[in-house]
CSV table of C-alpha atoms and ligand atoms in Angstrom, one decimal:
chain,number,residue,atom,x,y,z
A,16,UNK,CA,-101.1,2.5,-86.9
A,17,UNK,CA,-100.6,5.1,-84.2
A,18,UNK,CA,-99.0,3.0,-81.6
A,19,UNK,CA,-97.3,-0.2,-80.8
A,20,UNK,CA,-100.0,-1.4,-78.4
A,21,UNK,CA,-102.6,-1.2,-81.2
A,22,UNK,CA,-100.3,-3.0,-83.6
A,23,UNK,CA,-99.6,-5.8,-81.0
A,24,UNK,CA,-103.3,-6.2,-80.5
A,25,UNK,CA,-103.9,-6.5,-84.1
A,26,UNK,CA,-101.0,-9.0,-84.4
A,27,UNK,CA,-102.3,-11.1,-81.5
A,28,UNK,CA,-105.0,-12.8,-83.8
A,29,UNK,CA,-102.7,-12.8,-86.9
A,30,UNK,CA,-104.0,-15.5,-89.5
A,31,UNK,CA,-101.4,-14.8,-92.2
A,32,UNK,CA,-99.5,-18.2,-92.2
A,33,UNK,CA,-100.0,-21.7,-90.9
A,34,UNK,CA,-97.9,-21.1,-87.6
A,35,UNK,CA,-101.2,-19.5,-86.3
A,36,UNK,CA,-102.5,-23.2,-86.2
A,37,UNK,CA,-99.7,-24.4,-83.9
A,38,UNK,CA,-98.7,-21.4,-81.8
A,39,UNK,CA,-100.0,-20.9,-78.2
A,40,UNK,CA,-99.8,-17.3,-78.7
A,41,UNK,CA,-98.3,-14.5,-80.8
A,42,UNK,CA,-95.0,-13.3,-79.3
A,43,UNK,CA,-95.0,-9.7,-80.6
A,44,UNK,CA,-92.1,-8.0,-78.8
A,45,UNK,CA,-91.1,-6.5,-75.5
A,46,UNK,CA,-89.4,-3.5,-74.1
A,47,UNK,CA,-89.2,0.3,-74.7
A,48,UNK,CA,-91.5,1.4,-77.7
A,49,UNK,CA,-89.0,4.4,-78.0
A,50,UNK,CA,-85.8,2.4,-77.7
A,51,UNK,CA,-82.8,3.4,-79.7
A,52,UNK,CA,-81.7,-0.2,-79.9
A,53,UNK,CA,-83.8,-2.9,-81.6
A,54,UNK,CA,-82.9,-6.5,-81.0
A,55,UNK,CA,-84.0,-9.0,-83.6
A,56,UNK,CA,-83.9,-12.8,-83.2
A,57,UNK,CA,-85.3,-15.6,-85.4
A,58,UNK,CA,-88.5,-16.7,-83.7
A,59,UNK,CA,-90.0,-17.7,-80.4
A,60,UNK,CA,-89.0,-21.0,-78.8
A,61,UNK,CA,-91.1,-23.1,-76.4
A,62,UNK,CA,-90.5,-20.9,-73.4
A,63,UNK,CA,-91.5,-17.7,-75.4
A,64,UNK,CA,-94.6,-19.5,-76.9
A,65,UNK,CA,-95.8,-20.3,-73.5
A,66,UNK,CA,-94.9,-16.9,-71.8
A,67,UNK,CA,-95.6,-14.6,-74.8
A,68,UNK,CA,-92.3,-12.7,-74.4
A,69,UNK,CA,-89.2,-12.9,-76.7
A,70,UNK,CA,-86.0,-14.3,-75.4
A,71,UNK,CA,-86.8,-15.5,-72.0
A,72,UNK,CA,-85.3,-18.9,-72.2
A,73,UNK,CA,-81.7,-20.0,-71.9
A,74,UNK,CA,-80.5,-18.2,-75.0
A,75,UNK,CA,-82.6,-15.1,-73.9
A,76,UNK,CA,-80.9,-15.1,-70.5
A,77,UNK,CA,-77.5,-15.0,-72.2
A,78,UNK,CA,-78.6,-12.3,-74.6
A,79,UNK,CA,-79.8,-10.2,-71.7
A,80,UNK,CA,-76.5,-10.6,-70.0
A,81,UNK,CA,-74.4,-9.7,-72.9
A,82,UNK,CA,-76.3,-6.7,-73.8
A,83,UNK,CA,-76.3,-5.4,-70.3
A,84,UNK,CA,-72.5,-6.0,-70.1
A,85,UNK,CA,-71.4,-4.9,-73.5
A,86,UNK,CA,-74.1,-2.1,-74.3
A,87,UNK,CA,-74.9,-1.0,-70.8
A,88,UNK,CA,-78.6,-1.3,-71.4
A,89,UNK,CA,-81.3,-3.5,-69.6
A,90,UNK,CA,-83.7,-5.3,-71.7
A,91,UNK,CA,-86.5,-2.7,-70.6
A,92,UNK,CA,-84.4,0.1,-72.4
A,93,UNK,CA,-84.2,-1.9,-75.7
A,94,UNK,CA,-87.0,-3.4,-77.7
A,95,UNK,CA,-86.7,-7.1,-78.5
A,96,UNK,CA,-88.5,-9.0,-81.2
A,97,UNK,CA,-88.1,-11.6,-83.8
A,98,UNK,CA,-88.5,-12.3,-87.6
A,99,UNK,CA,-91.4,-14.5,-87.1
A,100,UNK,CA,-93.7,-13.9,-84.1
A,101,UNK,CA,-94.9,-17.3,-83.8
A,102,UNK,CA,-93.1,-20.5,-82.7
A,103,UNK,CA,-92.2,-23.0,-85.5
A,104,UNK,CA,-93.1,-26.7,-85.0
A,105,UNK,CA,-90.1,-28.2,-83.4
A,106,UNK,CA,-88.2,-24.8,-83.5
A,107,UNK,CA,-87.3,-25.4,-87.2
A,108,UNK,CA,-86.1,-22.4,-89.1
A,109,UNK,CA,-88.9,-20.2,-90.3
A,110,UNK,CA,-89.7,-20.8,-94.1
A,111,UNK,CA,-89.2,-17.8,-96.4
A,112,UNK,CA,-93.1,-17.6,-96.9
A,113,UNK,CA,-93.6,-17.5,-93.2
A,114,UNK,CA,-91.0,-14.7,-92.8
A,115,UNK,CA,-92.6,-12.8,-95.5
A,116,UNK,CA,-96.0,-13.3,-94.2
A,117,UNK,CA,-94.8,-11.9,-90.9
A,118,UNK,CA,-92.8,-8.9,-92.3
A,119,UNK,CA,-95.5,-6.3,-92.0
A,120,UNK,CA,-95.5,-6.7,-88.2
A,121,UNK,CA,-91.7,-6.1,-88.1
A,122,UNK,CA,-92.0,-3.2,-90.6
A,123,UNK,CA,-94.7,-1.7,-88.3
A,124,UNK,CA,-92.3,-2.1,-85.3
A,125,UNK,CA,-89.4,-0.4,-87.2
A,126,UNK,CA,-91.6,2.5,-88.3
A,127,UNK,CA,-93.1,3.2,-84.8
A,128,UNK,CA,-90.0,2.6,-82.6
A,129,UNK,CA,-87.6,4.2,-85.1
A,130,UNK,CA,-84.6,2.7,-83.6
A,131,UNK,CA,-81.1,4.1,-84.4
A,132,UNK,CA,-79.3,0.8,-84.0
A,133,UNK,CA,-80.5,-2.8,-84.9
A,134,UNK,CA,-78.8,-5.9,-83.7
A,135,UNK,CA,-79.7,-9.2,-85.7
A,136,UNK,CA,-78.9,-12.5,-84.1
A,137,UNK,CA,-78.1,-15.4,-86.3
A,138,UNK,CA,-78.5,-16.2,-89.9
A,139,UNK,CA,-82.3,-16.0,-90.2
A,140,UNK,CA,-82.6,-12.5,-88.9
A,141,UNK,CA,-79.4,-11.2,-90.6
A,142,UNK,CA,-80.2,-12.6,-93.9
A,143,UNK,CA,-83.7,-11.5,-93.9
A,144,UNK,CA,-83.1,-7.8,-93.1
A,145,UNK,CA,-79.9,-7.5,-95.2
A,146,UNK,CA,-81.6,-9.4,-98.1
A,147,UNK,CA,-78.6,-11.7,-98.7
A,148,UNK,CA,-77.7,-15.3,-98.6
A,149,UNK,CA,-74.2,-14.7,-97.1
A,150,UNK,CA,-73.6,-16.3,-93.6
A,151,UNK,CA,-73.4,-14.7,-90.2
A,152,UNK,CA,-69.7,-15.6,-90.0
A,153,UNK,CA,-69.0,-13.4,-93.1
A,154,UNK,CA,-71.5,-10.6,-92.1
A,155,UNK,CA,-70.7,-10.2,-88.5
A,156,UNK,CA,-67.7,-8.4,-87.2
A,157,UNK,CA,-68.7,-5.0,-88.9
A,158,UNK,CA,-71.6,-2.6,-88.9
A,159,UNK,CA,-73.9,-2.4,-92.0
A,160,UNK,CA,-75.7,0.9,-93.0
A,161,UNK,CA,-79.3,-0.2,-93.5
A,162,UNK,CA,-82.3,2.0,-94.2
A,163,UNK,CA,-80.6,4.9,-92.4
A,164,UNK,CA,-79.8,3.0,-89.3
A,165,UNK,CA,-76.7,0.9,-88.2
A,166,UNK,CA,-77.3,-2.7,-88.4
A,167,UNK,CA,-75.0,-4.9,-86.3
A,168,UNK,CA,-75.1,-8.6,-87.1
A,169,UNK,CA,-74.0,-11.1,-84.6
A,170,UNK,CA,-74.3,-14.8,-83.8
A,171,UNK,CA,-77.4,-16.2,-82.2
A,172,UNK,CA,-77.1,-16.7,-78.4
A,173,UNK,CA,-78.2,-20.4,-79.0
A,174,UNK,CA,-75.1,-20.7,-81.1
A,175,UNK,CA,-73.0,-19.2,-78.4
A,176,UNK,CA,-74.6,-21.7,-75.9
A,177,UNK,CA,-73.4,-24.5,-78.2
A,178,UNK,CA,-70.2,-22.9,-79.5
A,179,UNK,CA,-68.7,-21.8,-76.1
A,180,UNK,CA,-66.3,-19.0,-75.2
A,181,UNK,CA,-65.1,-18.0,-78.8
A,182,UNK,CA,-68.6,-17.3,-79.9
A,183,UNK,CA,-69.5,-15.4,-76.8
A,184,UNK,CA,-66.3,-13.4,-77.2
A,185,UNK,CA,-67.3,-12.6,-80.9
A,186,UNK,CA,-70.9,-11.6,-79.6
A,187,UNK,CA,-69.3,-9.3,-77.1
A,188,UNK,CA,-67.2,-7.6,-79.8
A,189,UNK,CA,-70.2,-7.1,-82.0
A,190,UNK,CA,-72.4,-5.7,-79.2
A,191,UNK,CA,-69.6,-3.3,-78.5
A,192,UNK,CA,-70.0,-2.2,-82.1
A,193,UNK,CA,-73.6,-1.4,-81.3
A,194,UNK,CA,-72.7,0.6,-78.1
A,195,UNK,CA,-70.2,2.7,-80.2
A,196,UNK,CA,-72.9,3.2,-82.9
A,197,UNK,CA,-75.4,4.3,-80.2
A,198,UNK,CA,-72.8,6.6,-78.6
A,199,UNK,CA,-72.0,8.2,-81.9
A,200,UNK,CA,-75.4,9.8,-82.2
A,201,UNK,CA,-77.8,9.7,-85.1
A,202,UNK,CA,-76.6,8.4,-88.4
A,203,UNK,CA,-76.7,10.8,-91.3
A,204,UNK,CA,-80.2,11.5,-92.6
A,205,UNK,CA,-81.9,10.7,-89.4
A,206,UNK,CA,-81.3,13.9,-87.6
A,207,UNK,CA,-84.8,15.6,-86.8
A,208,UNK,CA,-86.5,12.5,-87.5
A,209,UNK,CA,-87.8,12.2,-84.0
A,210,UNK,CA,-90.2,14.0,-81.9
A,211,UNK,CA,-88.9,16.4,-79.2
A,212,UNK,CA,-87.3,14.7,-76.2
A,213,UNK,CA,-85.6,12.0,-77.8
B,26,URA,N1,-84.7,-17.5,-80.0
B,26,URA,C1,-85.0,-16.5,-80.9
B,26,URA,O1,-84.5,-16.3,-81.9
B,26,URA,N2,-86.0,-15.7,-80.4
B,26,URA,C2,-86.5,-15.9,-79.2
B,26,URA,O2,-87.5,-15.1,-78.9
B,26,URA,C3,-86.1,-16.9,-78.4
B,26,URA,C4,-85.2,-17.8,-78.8
């Protein structure tokens, strides 16, 4: 697939799991198709399902503010997406077979965007990408080398809305790690990976 627009258009009619039966629309992703920073959440909620854009509800507003303040990037300079691209009924956690059915879309996004840093929000996204059953409380607080990029796990902003200032402070610290990783330049093995001008 040559570009993200073509991939998004293919995904828009995705029939790969039963979430296709209950979604309003596929929420593919949003932002800079050449972003260095990829933000990965769990799955669209009601607002996202309605509007077709990831992280636009209350947790999205917190995420946007924290990324701006701690990384120094607006959402238009990152790319934002989710593990599953369709809303789950009642916002339950996506089932493993739904995440697996959806994985080729995220794989395509990773290939085409080729980010240098990936931030995962919450257990579902972090466990899925790192391939572990460990919890976010254990996995956050450090960076993880992952497929030649730097993966930075942090709490889900919905957890921060419930958990209050300590959770927000932890997210700020983690996003600071993402900023440092972005400033540090390309991880080993990625130099020359990109077209000119990146
Ligand atoms: N929560 C998520 O994980 N993703 C969204 O897009 C919105 C809320």
